[in-house]
Amino acid sequence: MGIARLVLIGLAVLALAALIVVGVLSLVGVLSSDPEPSTPPPSAAATSATPEQQIPTIRVQCLRQQCPKVFLKVAGGDVLLDREMAEGEQAQSFDAKIDVVLADPAAVHVEVNGAVRPPGKAGERQEFTVSRG
């Protein structure tokens, strides 16, 4: 056997031994640690959020069987929704500023900061930006 093979076999044995040691130490650490007490999920009454924080900046709900494209995007950020919606489907966001585009504003119910936005004319595209507050 050549020296190179012996060195490779030696390295493989050392790597295997190291993996076994790390595994045993991890197992001992997990078994000996005290489990964290489980906490029940906070109820709606127990949360510290104010009512203003629980009201979405915008909520859009489809009123028809099929609503044309609804586009919601965090101003200067991520696209939240860019598609058609089905009847009863809702989309909402709590972000500070949201850009909105409605292909048919008469097909959707829109609330801005909890207040109902008047519906637009059927088939008339609307673009607007809403801010938290």
mmCIF file of N, CA and C in Angstrom:
data_model
loop_
_atom_site.group_PDB
_atom_site.id
_atom_site.type_symbol
_atom_site.label_atom_id
_atom_site.label_comp_id
_atom_site.label_asym_id
_atom_site.label_seq_id
_atom_site.Cartn_x
_atom_site.Cartn_y
_atom_site.Cartn_z
ATOM 1 N N MET A 1 0.837 -1.165 0.000
ATOM 2 C CA MET A 1 0.000 0.000 0.000
ATOM 3 C C MET A 1 0.887 1.235 0.000
ATOM 4 N N GLY A 2 0.425 2.233 -0.762
ATOM 5 C CA GLY A 2 1.211 3.453 -0.831
ATOM 6 C C GLY A 2 0.940 4.357 0.362
ATOM 7 N N ILE A 3 1.876 5.274 0.570
ATOM 8 C CA ILE A 3 1.764 6.211 1.691
ATOM 9 C C ILE A 3 0.529 7.098 1.524
ATOM 10 N N ALA A 4 0.207 7.500 0.299
ATOM 11 C CA ALA A 4 -0.947 8.369 0.053
ATOM 12 C C ALA A 4 -2.241 7.695 0.504
ATOM 13 N N ARG A 5 -2.358 6.386 0.225
ATOM 14 C CA ARG A 5 -3.567 5.666 0.649
ATOM 15 C C ARG A 5 -3.636 5.595 2.169
ATOM 16 N N LEU A 6 -2.514 5.347 2.803
ATOM 17 C CA LEU A 6 -2.499 5.276 4.269
ATOM 18 C C LEU A 6 -2.885 6.623 4.886
ATOM 19 N N VAL A 7 -2.387 7.713 4.299
ATOM 20 C CA VAL A 7 -2.723 9.039 4.808
ATOM 21 C C VAL A 7 -4.221 9.308 4.632
ATOM 22 N N LEU A 8 -4.767 8.965 3.462
ATOM 23 C CA LEU A 8 -6.196 9.162 3.230
ATOM 24 C C LEU A 8 -7.045 8.325 4.180
ATOM 25 N N ILE A 9 -6.663 7.100 4.409
ATOM 26 C CA ILE A 9 -7.395 6.238 5.344
ATOM 27 C C ILE A 9 -7.312 6.821 6.751
ATOM 28 N N GLY A 10 -6.144 7.307 7.135
ATOM 29 C CA GLY A 10 -5.978 7.915 8.459
ATOM 30 C C GLY A 10 -6.846 9.152 8.624
ATOM 31 N N LEU A 11 -6.885 9.998 7.589
ATOM 32 C CA LEU A 11 -7.734 11.188 7.631
ATOM 33 C C LEU A 11 -9.210 10.816 7.719
ATOM 34 N N ALA A 12 -9.623 9.796 6.989
ATOM 35 C CA ALA A 12 -11.018 9.360 7.023
ATOM 36 C C ALA A 12 -11.383 8.849 8.407
ATOM 37 N N VAL A 13 -10.481 8.104 9.045
ATOM 38 C CA VAL A 13 -10.730 7.587 10.396
ATOM 39 C C VAL A 13 -10.818 8.742 11.381
ATOM 40 N N LEU A 14 -9.932 9.731 11.265
ATOM 41 C CA LEU A 14 -9.978 10.894 12.151
ATOM 42 C C LEU A 14 -11.267 11.690 11.963
ATOM 43 N N ALA A 15 -11.708 11.877 10.716
ATOM 44 C CA ALA A 15 -12.942 12.609 10.451
ATOM 45 C C ALA A 15 -14.141 11.865 11.030
ATOM 46 N N LEU A 16 -14.155 10.549 10.885
ATOM 47 C CA LEU A 16 -15.239 9.748 11.440
ATOM 48 C C LEU A 16 -15.250 9.835 12.960
ATOM 49 N N ALA A 17 -14.078 9.768 13.580
ATOM 50 C CA ALA A 17 -13.988 9.875 15.035
ATOM 51 C C ALA A 17 -14.460 11.247 15.502
ATOM 52 N N ALA A 18 -14.094 12.312 14.773
ATOM 53 C CA ALA A 18 -14.520 13.654 15.138
ATOM 54 C C ALA A 18 -16.039 13.784 15.044
ATOM 55 N N LEU A 19 -16.633 13.227 14.000
ATOM 56 C CA LEU A 19 -18.083 13.274 13.865
ATOM 57 C C LEU A 19 -18.778 12.523 14.998
ATOM 58 N N ILE A 20 -18.246 11.406 15.388
ATOM 59 C CA ILE A 20 -18.826 10.632 16.491
ATOM 60 C C ILE A 20 -18.747 11.427 17.793
ATOM 61 N N VAL A 21 -17.600 12.062 18.051
ATOM 62 C CA VAL A 21 -17.441 12.848 19.276
ATOM 63 C C VAL A 21 -18.425 14.019 19.297
ATOM 64 N N VAL A 22 -18.554 14.739 18.171
ATOM 65 C CA VAL A 22 -19.475 15.866 18.096
ATOM 66 C C VAL A 22 -20.916 15.387 18.294
ATOM 67 N N GLY A 23 -21.272 14.276 17.707
ATOM 68 C CA GLY A 23 -22.619 13.721 17.870
ATOM 69 C C GLY A 23 -22.916 13.346 19.303
ATOM 70 N N VAL A 24 -21.965 12.689 19.961
ATOM 71 C CA VAL A 24 -22.156 12.288 21.360
ATOM 72 C C VAL A 24 -22.281 13.519 22.250
ATOM 73 N N LEU A 25 -21.429 14.521 22.049
ATOM 74 C CA LEU A 25 -21.505 15.733 22.857
ATOM 75 C C LEU A 25 -22.832 16.464 22.652
ATOM 76 N N SER A 26 -23.303 16.512 21.427
ATOM 77 C CA SER A 26 -24.595 17.154 21.150
ATOM 78 C C SER A 26 -25.732 16.405 21.820
ATOM 79 N N LEU A 27 -25.708 15.097 21.736
ATOM 80 C CA LEU A 27 -26.746 14.275 22.355
ATOM 81 C C LEU A 27 -26.748 14.442 23.864
ATOM 82 N N VAL A 28 -25.567 14.435 24.484
ATOM 83 C CA VAL A 28 -25.477 14.624 25.932
ATOM 84 C C VAL A 28 -25.978 16.011 26.314
ATOM 85 N N GLY A 29 -25.640 17.023 25.529
ATOM 86 C CA GLY A 29 -26.089 18.383 25.818
ATOM 87 C C GLY A 29 -27.594 18.511 25.738
ATOM 88 N N VAL A 30 -28.206 17.874 24.767
ATOM 89 C CA VAL A 30 -29.658 17.952 24.609
ATOM 90 C C VAL A 30 -30.358 17.200 25.730
ATOM 91 N N LEU A 31 -29.856 16.041 26.073
ATOM 92 C CA LEU A 31 -30.508 15.228 27.096
ATOM 93 C C LEU A 31 -30.349 15.803 28.498
ATOM 94 N N SER A 32 -29.271 16.524 28.751
ATOM 95 C CA SER A 32 -29.042 17.027 30.097
ATOM 96 C C SER A 32 -29.604 18.426 30.321
ATOM 97 N N SER A 33 -29.978 19.131 29.254
ATOM 98 C CA SER A 33 -30.490 20.493 29.439
ATOM 99 C C SER A 33 -31.926 20.449 29.922
ATOM 100 N N ASP A 34 -32.290 21.464 30.701
ATOM 101 C CA ASP A 34 -33.653 21.564 31.190
ATOM 102 C C ASP A 34 -34.551 22.010 30.047
ATOM 103 N N PRO A 35 -35.682 21.346 29.876
ATOM 104 C CA PRO A 35 -36.578 21.771 28.805
ATOM 105 C C PRO A 35 -37.195 23.123 29.135
ATOM 106 N N GLU A 36 -37.389 23.923 28.100
ATOM 107 C CA GLU A 36 -37.999 25.229 28.297
ATOM 108 C C GLU A 36 -39.480 25.039 28.580
ATOM 109 N N PRO A 37 -40.015 25.765 29.548
ATOM 110 C CA PRO A 37 -41.439 25.626 29.805
ATOM 111 C C PRO A 37 -42.237 26.150 28.621
ATOM 112 N N SER A 38 -43.263 25.404 28.276
ATOM 113 C CA SER A 38 -44.080 25.848 27.149
ATOM 114 C C SER A 38 -45.028 26.931 27.623
ATOM 115 N N THR A 39 -45.141 27.958 26.805
ATOM 116 C CA THR A 39 -46.032 29.055 27.153
ATOM 117 C C THR A 39 -47.221 29.017 26.215
ATOM 118 N N PRO A 40 -48.414 29.186 26.741
ATOM 119 C CA PRO A 40 -49.579 29.173 25.854
ATOM 120 C C PRO A 40 -49.567 30.395 24.954
ATOM 121 N N PRO A 41 -50.157 30.280 23.766
ATOM 122 C CA PRO A 41 -50.193 31.438 22.881
ATOM 123 C C PRO A 41 -51.008 32.550 23.508
ATOM 124 N N PRO A 42 -50.593 33.792 23.292
ATOM 125 C CA PRO A 42 -51.324 34.900 23.910
ATOM 126 C C PRO A 42 -52.724 35.019 23.325
ATOM 127 N N SER A 43 -53.674 35.306 24.173
ATOM 128 C CA SER A 43 -55.043 35.504 23.696
ATOM 129 C C SER A 43 -55.161 36.920 23.147
ATOM 130 N N ALA A 44 -56.233 37.165 22.441
ATOM 131 C CA ALA A 44 -56.425 38.489 21.844
ATOM 132 C C ALA A 44 -56.507 39.558 22.926
ATOM 133 N N ALA A 45 -57.078 39.214 24.076
ATOM 134 C CA ALA A 45 -57.204 40.195 25.152
ATOM 135 C C ALA A 45 -55.877 40.426 25.860
ATOM 136 N N ALA A 46 -54.994 39.448 25.828
ATOM 137 C CA ALA A 46 -53.739 39.547 26.560
ATOM 138 C C ALA A 46 -52.630 40.212 25.763
ATOM 139 N N THR A 47 -52.848 40.471 24.504
ATOM 140 C CA THR A 47 -51.781 41.086 23.704
ATOM 141 C C THR A 47 -51.627 42.544 24.096
ATOM 142 N N SER A 48 -50.417 43.027 23.922
ATOM 143 C CA SER A 48 -50.143 44.416 24.284
ATOM 144 C C SER A 48 -50.409 45.371 23.127
ATOM 145 N N ALA A 49 -50.885 44.848 22.002
ATOM 146 C CA ALA A 49 -51.140 45.701 20.840
ATOM 147 C C ALA A 49 -52.363 46.574 21.095
ATOM 148 N N THR A 50 -52.255 47.801 20.682
ATOM 149 C CA THR A 50 -53.375 48.715 20.813
ATOM 150 C C THR A 50 -54.360 48.443 19.685
ATOM 151 N N PRO A 51 -55.613 48.867 19.832
ATOM 152 C CA PRO A 51 -56.576 48.645 18.751
ATOM 153 C C PRO A 51 -56.116 49.232 17.422
ATOM 154 N N GLU A 52 -55.396 50.366 17.465
ATOM 155 C CA GLU A 52 -54.907 50.978 16.231
ATOM 156 C C GLU A 52 -53.936 50.054 15.511
ATOM 157 N N GLN A 53 -53.128 49.298 16.268
ATOM 158 C CA GLN A 53 -52.160 48.400 15.658
ATOM 159 C C GLN A 53 -52.833 47.164 15.077
ATOM 160 N N GLN A 54 -54.021 46.817 15.552
ATOM 161 C CA GLN A 54 -54.718 45.639 15.061
ATOM 162 C C GLN A 54 -55.528 45.933 13.800
ATOM 163 N N ILE A 55 -55.766 47.188 13.507
ATOM 164 C CA ILE A 55 -56.507 47.569 12.309
ATOM 165 C C ILE A 55 -55.515 47.651 11.156
ATOM 166 N N PRO A 56 -55.764 46.914 10.074
ATOM 167 C CA PRO A 56 -54.822 46.962 8.953
ATOM 168 C C PRO A 56 -54.826 48.321 8.266
ATOM 169 N N THR A 57 -53.698 48.666 7.681
ATOM 170 C CA THR A 57 -53.600 49.895 6.909
ATOM 171 C C THR A 57 -54.553 49.823 5.732
ATOM 172 N N ILE A 58 -54.612 48.641 5.102
ATOM 173 C CA ILE A 58 -55.566 48.426 4.003
ATOM 174 C C ILE A 58 -56.085 46.998 4.063
ATOM 175 N N ARG A 59 -57.346 46.868 3.735
ATOM 176 C CA ARG A 59 -57.983 45.550 3.600
ATOM 177 C C ARG A 59 -58.814 45.601 2.327
ATOM 178 N N VAL A 60 -58.614 44.621 1.458
ATOM 179 C CA VAL A 60 -59.356 44.532 0.203
ATOM 180 C C VAL A 60 -60.066 43.186 0.194
ATOM 181 N N GLN A 61 -61.372 43.205 -0.087
ATOM 182 C CA GLN A 61 -62.151 41.973 -0.141
ATOM 183 C C GLN A 61 -62.896 41.918 -1.466
ATOM 184 N N CYS A 62 -62.826 40.767 -2.113
ATOM 185 C CA CYS A 62 -63.506 40.568 -3.392
ATOM 186 C C CYS A 62 -64.998 40.349 -3.151
ATOM 187 N N LEU A 63 -65.844 41.105 -3.874
ATOM 188 C CA LEU A 63 -67.294 41.014 -3.706
ATOM 189 C C LEU A 63 -67.967 40.180 -4.792
ATOM 190 N N ARG A 64 -67.263 39.924 -5.866
ATOM 191 C CA ARG A 64 -67.845 39.176 -6.986
ATOM 192 C C ARG A 64 -67.237 37.788 -7.060
ATOM 193 N N GLN A 65 -67.786 36.971 -7.955
ATOM 194 C CA GLN A 65 -67.257 35.615 -8.121
ATOM 195 C C GLN A 65 -65.782 35.660 -8.530
ATOM 196 N N GLN A 66 -65.447 36.601 -9.385
ATOM 197 C CA GLN A 66 -64.070 36.788 -9.823
ATOM 198 C C GLN A 66 -63.793 38.286 -9.890
ATOM 199 N N CYS A 67 -62.770 38.756 -9.215
ATOM 200 C CA CYS A 67 -62.416 40.175 -9.237
ATOM 201 C C CYS A 67 -61.172 40.361 -10.094
ATOM 202 N N PRO A 68 -61.193 41.378 -10.962
ATOM 203 C CA PRO A 68 -60.003 41.648 -11.769
ATOM 204 C C PRO A 68 -58.789 41.935 -10.883
ATOM 205 N N LYS A 69 -57.664 42.075 -11.501
ATOM 206 C CA LYS A 69 -56.388 42.178 -10.802
ATOM 207 C C LYS A 69 -56.379 43.240 -9.703
ATOM 208 N N VAL A 70 -55.826 42.818 -8.556
ATOM 209 C CA VAL A 70 -55.591 43.708 -7.425
ATOM 210 C C VAL A 70 -54.087 43.699 -7.183
ATOM 211 N N PHE A 71 -53.514 44.893 -7.051
ATOM 212 C CA PHE A 71 -52.074 45.017 -6.857
ATOM 213 C C PHE A 71 -51.824 45.790 -5.571
ATOM 214 N N LEU A 72 -51.127 45.161 -4.616
ATOM 215 C CA LEU A 72 -50.729 45.805 -3.364
ATOM 216 C C LEU A 72 -49.228 45.696 -3.234
ATOM 217 N N LYS A 73 -48.567 46.816 -2.942
ATOM 218 C CA LYS A 73 -47.113 46.815 -2.813
ATOM 219 C C LYS A 73 -46.716 47.767 -1.698
ATOM 220 N N VAL A 74 -45.807 47.305 -0.855
ATOM 221 C CA VAL A 74 -45.249 48.186 0.160
ATOM 222 C C VAL A 74 -44.492 49.277 -0.583
ATOM 223 N N ALA A 75 -44.783 50.537 -0.270
ATOM 224 C CA ALA A 75 -44.142 51.641 -0.971
ATOM 225 C C ALA A 75 -42.628 51.509 -0.885
ATOM 226 N N GLY A 76 -41.993 51.384 -2.035
ATOM 227 C CA GLY A 76 -40.548 51.229 -2.096
ATOM 228 C C GLY A 76 -40.070 49.858 -1.668
ATOM 229 N N GLY A 77 -40.978 48.874 -1.650
ATOM 230 C CA GLY A 77 -40.587 47.554 -1.146
ATOM 231 C C GLY A 77 -41.217 46.400 -1.890
ATOM 232 N N ASP A 78 -41.642 45.392 -1.131
ATOM 233 C CA ASP A 78 -42.119 44.126 -1.674
ATOM 234 C C ASP A 78 -43.535 44.215 -2.235
ATOM 235 N N VAL A 79 -43.792 43.399 -3.256
ATOM 236 C CA VAL A 79 -45.136 43.246 -3.799
ATOM 237 C C VAL A 79 -45.872 42.253 -2.902
ATOM 238 N N LEU A 80 -47.019 42.658 -2.380
ATOM 239 C CA LEU A 80 -47.805 41.808 -1.493
ATOM 240 C C LEU A 80 -48.818 40.974 -2.258
ATOM 241 N N LEU A 81 -49.399 41.553 -3.296
ATOM 242 C CA LEU A 81 -50.424 40.865 -4.073
ATOM 243 C C LEU A 81 -50.428 41.444 -5.475
ATOM 244 N N ASP A 82 -50.494 40.575 -6.472
ATOM 245 C CA ASP A 82 -50.552 41.002 -7.869
ATOM 246 C C ASP A 82 -51.268 39.924 -8.663
ATOM 247 N N ARG A 83 -52.601 39.859 -8.473
ATOM 248 C CA ARG A 83 -53.379 38.827 -9.156
ATOM 249 C C ARG A 83 -54.869 39.098 -9.012
ATOM 250 N N GLU A 84 -55.655 38.256 -9.693
ATOM 251 C CA GLU A 84 -57.099 38.309 -9.547
ATOM 252 C C GLU A 84 -57.475 37.647 -8.223
ATOM 253 N N MET A 85 -58.623 38.023 -7.696
ATOM 254 C CA MET A 85 -59.089 37.455 -6.434
ATOM 255 C C MET A 85 -60.415 36.735 -6.651
ATOM 256 N N ALA A 86 -60.704 35.758 -5.786
ATOM 257 C CA ALA A 86 -61.958 35.016 -5.840
ATOM 258 C C ALA A 86 -62.940 35.599 -4.830
ATOM 259 N N GLU A 87 -64.200 35.295 -4.989
ATOM 260 C CA GLU A 87 -65.256 35.829 -4.125
ATOM 261 C C GLU A 87 -64.974 35.540 -2.650
ATOM 262 N N GLY A 88 -65.073 36.576 -1.832
ATOM 263 C CA GLY A 88 -64.859 36.446 -0.392
ATOM 264 C C GLY A 88 -63.400 36.495 0.028
ATOM 265 N N GLU A 89 -62.482 36.387 -0.906
ATOM 266 C CA GLU A 89 -61.052 36.413 -0.583
ATOM 267 C C GLU A 89 -60.655 37.814 -0.108
ATOM 268 N N GLN A 90 -59.784 37.843 0.893
ATOM 269 C CA GLN A 90 -59.330 39.115 1.450
ATOM 270 C C GLN A 90 -57.813 39.207 1.379
ATOM 271 N N ALA A 91 -57.342 40.433 1.268
ATOM 272 C CA ALA A 91 -55.913 40.722 1.365
ATOM 273 C C ALA A 91 -55.790 41.944 2.254
ATOM 274 N N GLN A 92 -54.813 41.924 3.154
ATOM 275 C CA GLN A 92 -54.623 43.064 4.043
ATOM 276 C C GLN A 92 -53.155 43.252 4.341
ATOM 277 N N SER A 93 -52.836 44.458 4.816
ATOM 278 C CA SER A 93 -51.458 44.768 5.167
ATOM 279 C C SER A 93 -51.450 45.762 6.317
ATOM 280 N N PHE A 94 -50.462 45.597 7.188
ATOM 281 C CA PHE A 94 -50.277 46.483 8.325
ATOM 282 C C PHE A 94 -49.076 47.403 8.120
ATOM 283 N N ASP A 95 -48.501 47.387 6.918
ATOM 284 C CA ASP A 95 -47.330 48.212 6.628
ATOM 285 C C ASP A 95 -47.697 49.697 6.668
ATOM 286 N N ALA A 96 -46.686 50.550 6.866
ATOM 287 C CA ALA A 96 -46.911 51.989 7.040
ATOM 288 C C ALA A 96 -47.427 52.675 5.781
ATOM 289 N N LYS A 97 -46.991 52.240 4.611
ATOM 290 C CA LYS A 97 -47.380 52.900 3.364
ATOM 291 C C LYS A 97 -47.499 51.846 2.269
ATOM 292 N N ILE A 98 -48.651 51.815 1.588
ATOM 293 C CA ILE A 98 -48.914 50.789 0.584
ATOM 294 C C ILE A 98 -49.435 51.433 -0.686
ATOM 295 N N ASP A 99 -48.854 51.039 -1.819
ATOM 296 C CA ASP A 99 -49.342 51.455 -3.131
ATOM 297 C C ASP A 99 -50.409 50.450 -3.567
ATOM 298 N N VAL A 100 -51.529 50.958 -4.089
ATOM 299 C CA VAL A 100 -52.664 50.109 -4.452
ATOM 300 C C VAL A 100 -53.067 50.414 -5.893
ATOM 301 N N VAL A 101 -53.344 49.343 -6.658
ATOM 302 C CA VAL A 101 -53.910 49.484 -7.997
ATOM 303 C C VAL A 101 -55.063 48.495 -8.087
ATOM 304 N N LEU A 102 -56.247 49.013 -8.433
ATOM 305 C CA LEU A 102 -57.443 48.184 -8.580
ATOM 306 C C LEU A 102 -57.905 48.263 -10.031
ATOM 307 N N ALA A 103 -57.988 47.108 -10.707
ATOM 308 C CA ALA A 103 -58.429 47.101 -12.098
ATOM 309 C C ALA A 103 -59.913 47.440 -12.200
ATOM 310 N N ASP A 104 -60.712 47.039 -11.194
ATOM 311 C CA ASP A 104 -62.143 47.349 -11.167
ATOM 312 C C ASP A 104 -62.536 47.616 -9.715
ATOM 313 N N PRO A 105 -62.487 48.873 -9.272
ATOM 314 C CA PRO A 105 -62.751 49.180 -7.870
ATOM 315 C C PRO A 105 -64.180 48.878 -7.424
ATOM 316 N N ALA A 106 -65.118 48.734 -8.361
ATOM 317 C CA ALA A 106 -66.499 48.405 -7.993
ATOM 318 C C ALA A 106 -66.634 46.940 -7.590
ATOM 319 N N ALA A 107 -65.649 46.118 -7.918
ATOM 320 C CA ALA A 107 -65.715 44.688 -7.625
ATOM 321 C C ALA A 107 -65.169 44.340 -6.246
ATOM 322 N N VAL A 108 -64.572 45.300 -5.568
ATOM 323 C CA VAL A 108 -63.940 45.016 -4.274
ATOM 324 C C VAL A 108 -64.434 45.983 -3.199
ATOM 325 N N HIS A 109 -64.360 45.526 -1.966
ATOM 326 C CA HIS A 109 -64.645 46.353 -0.785
ATOM 327 C C HIS A 109 -63.288 46.736 -0.211
ATOM 328 N N VAL A 110 -63.044 48.032 -0.047
ATOM 329 C CA VAL A 110 -61.743 48.503 0.422
ATOM 330 C C VAL A 110 -61.921 49.268 1.728
ATOM 331 N N GLU A 111 -61.115 48.912 2.724
ATOM 332 C CA GLU A 111 -61.065 49.651 3.982
ATOM 333 C C GLU A 111 -59.656 50.198 4.143
ATOM 334 N N VAL A 112 -59.568 51.481 4.467
ATOM 335 C CA VAL A 112 -58.285 52.130 4.708
ATOM 336 C C VAL A 112 -58.268 52.567 6.166
ATOM 337 N N ASN A 113 -57.358 52.010 6.947
ATOM 338 C CA ASN A 113 -57.254 52.294 8.381
ATOM 339 C C ASN A 113 -58.596 52.107 9.087
ATOM 340 N N GLY A 114 -59.345 51.084 8.677
ATOM 341 C CA GLY A 114 -60.618 50.760 9.302
ATOM 342 C C GLY A 114 -61.809 51.493 8.733
ATOM 343 N N ALA A 115 -61.593 52.505 7.904
ATOM 344 C CA ALA A 115 -62.686 53.269 7.305
ATOM 345 C C ALA A 115 -62.948 52.760 5.888
ATOM 346 N N VAL A 116 -64.221 52.622 5.543
ATOM 347 C CA VAL A 116 -64.599 52.129 4.220
ATOM 348 C C VAL A 116 -64.307 53.196 3.175
ATOM 349 N N ARG A 117 -63.615 52.787 2.131
ATOM 350 C CA ARG A 117 -63.327 53.694 1.002
ATOM 351 C C ARG A 117 -64.486 53.578 0.020
ATOM 352 N N PRO A 118 -65.014 54.702 -0.464
ATOM 353 C CA PRO A 118 -66.125 54.649 -1.413
ATOM 354 C C PRO A 118 -65.720 53.863 -2.659
ATOM 355 N N PRO A 119 -66.646 53.027 -3.151
ATOM 356 C CA PRO A 119 -66.306 52.234 -4.344
ATOM 357 C C PRO A 119 -66.184 53.133 -5.566
ATOM 358 N N GLY A 120 -65.325 52.728 -6.460
ATOM 359 C CA GLY A 120 -65.163 53.475 -7.704
ATOM 360 C C GLY A 120 -66.151 52.989 -8.745
ATOM 361 N N LYS A 121 -66.063 53.549 -9.926
ATOM 362 C CA LYS A 121 -66.941 53.159 -11.028
ATOM 363 C C LYS A 121 -66.478 51.826 -11.606
ATOM 364 N N ALA A 122 -67.436 51.044 -12.072
ATOM 365 C CA ALA A 122 -67.136 49.734 -12.645
ATOM 366 C C ALA A 122 -66.209 49.885 -13.852
ATOM 367 N N GLY A 123 -65.154 49.081 -13.865
ATOM 368 C CA GLY A 123 -64.216 49.070 -14.981
ATOM 369 C C GLY A 123 -63.240 50.221 -15.013
ATOM 370 N N GLU A 124 -63.322 51.141 -14.066
ATOM 371 C CA GLU A 124 -62.414 52.300 -14.029
ATOM 372 C C GLU A 124 -61.215 51.970 -13.146
ATOM 373 N N ARG A 125 -60.050 51.927 -13.707
ATOM 374 C CA ARG A 125 -58.833 51.594 -12.962
ATOM 375 C C ARG A 125 -58.509 52.691 -11.952
ATOM 376 N N GLN A 126 -58.135 52.272 -10.729
ATOM 377 C CA GLN A 126 -57.761 53.245 -9.686
ATOM 378 C C GLN A 126 -56.358 52.935 -9.183
ATOM 379 N N GLU A 127 -55.598 53.992 -8.982
ATOM 380 C CA GLU A 127 -54.270 53.891 -8.375
ATOM 381 C C GLU A 127 -54.220 54.896 -7.230
ATOM 382 N N PHE A 128 -53.775 54.433 -6.053
ATOM 383 C CA PHE A 128 -53.641 55.341 -4.916
ATOM 384 C C PHE A 128 -52.652 54.755 -3.921
ATOM 385 N N THR A 129 -52.229 55.578 -2.990
ATOM 386 C CA THR A 129 -51.304 55.161 -1.927
ATOM 387 C C THR A 129 -51.983 55.428 -0.601
ATOM 388 N N VAL A 130 -51.913 54.450 0.309
ATOM 389 C CA VAL A 130 -52.485 54.626 1.642
ATOM 390 C C VAL A 130 -51.363 54.615 2.669
ATOM 391 N N SER A 131 -51.569 55.397 3.736
ATOM 392 C CA SER A 131 -50.576 55.474 4.805
ATOM 393 C C SER A 131 -51.236 55.136 6.127
ATOM 394 N N ARG A 132 -50.473 54.579 7.002
ATOM 395 C CA ARG A 132 -50.943 54.235 8.339
ATOM 396 C C ARG A 132 -51.282 55.524 9.092
ATOM 397 N N GLY A 133 -52.382 55.480 9.802
ATOM 398 C CA GLY A 133 -52.664 56.667 10.598
ATOM 399 C C GLY A 133 -54.068 57.037 10.660
#
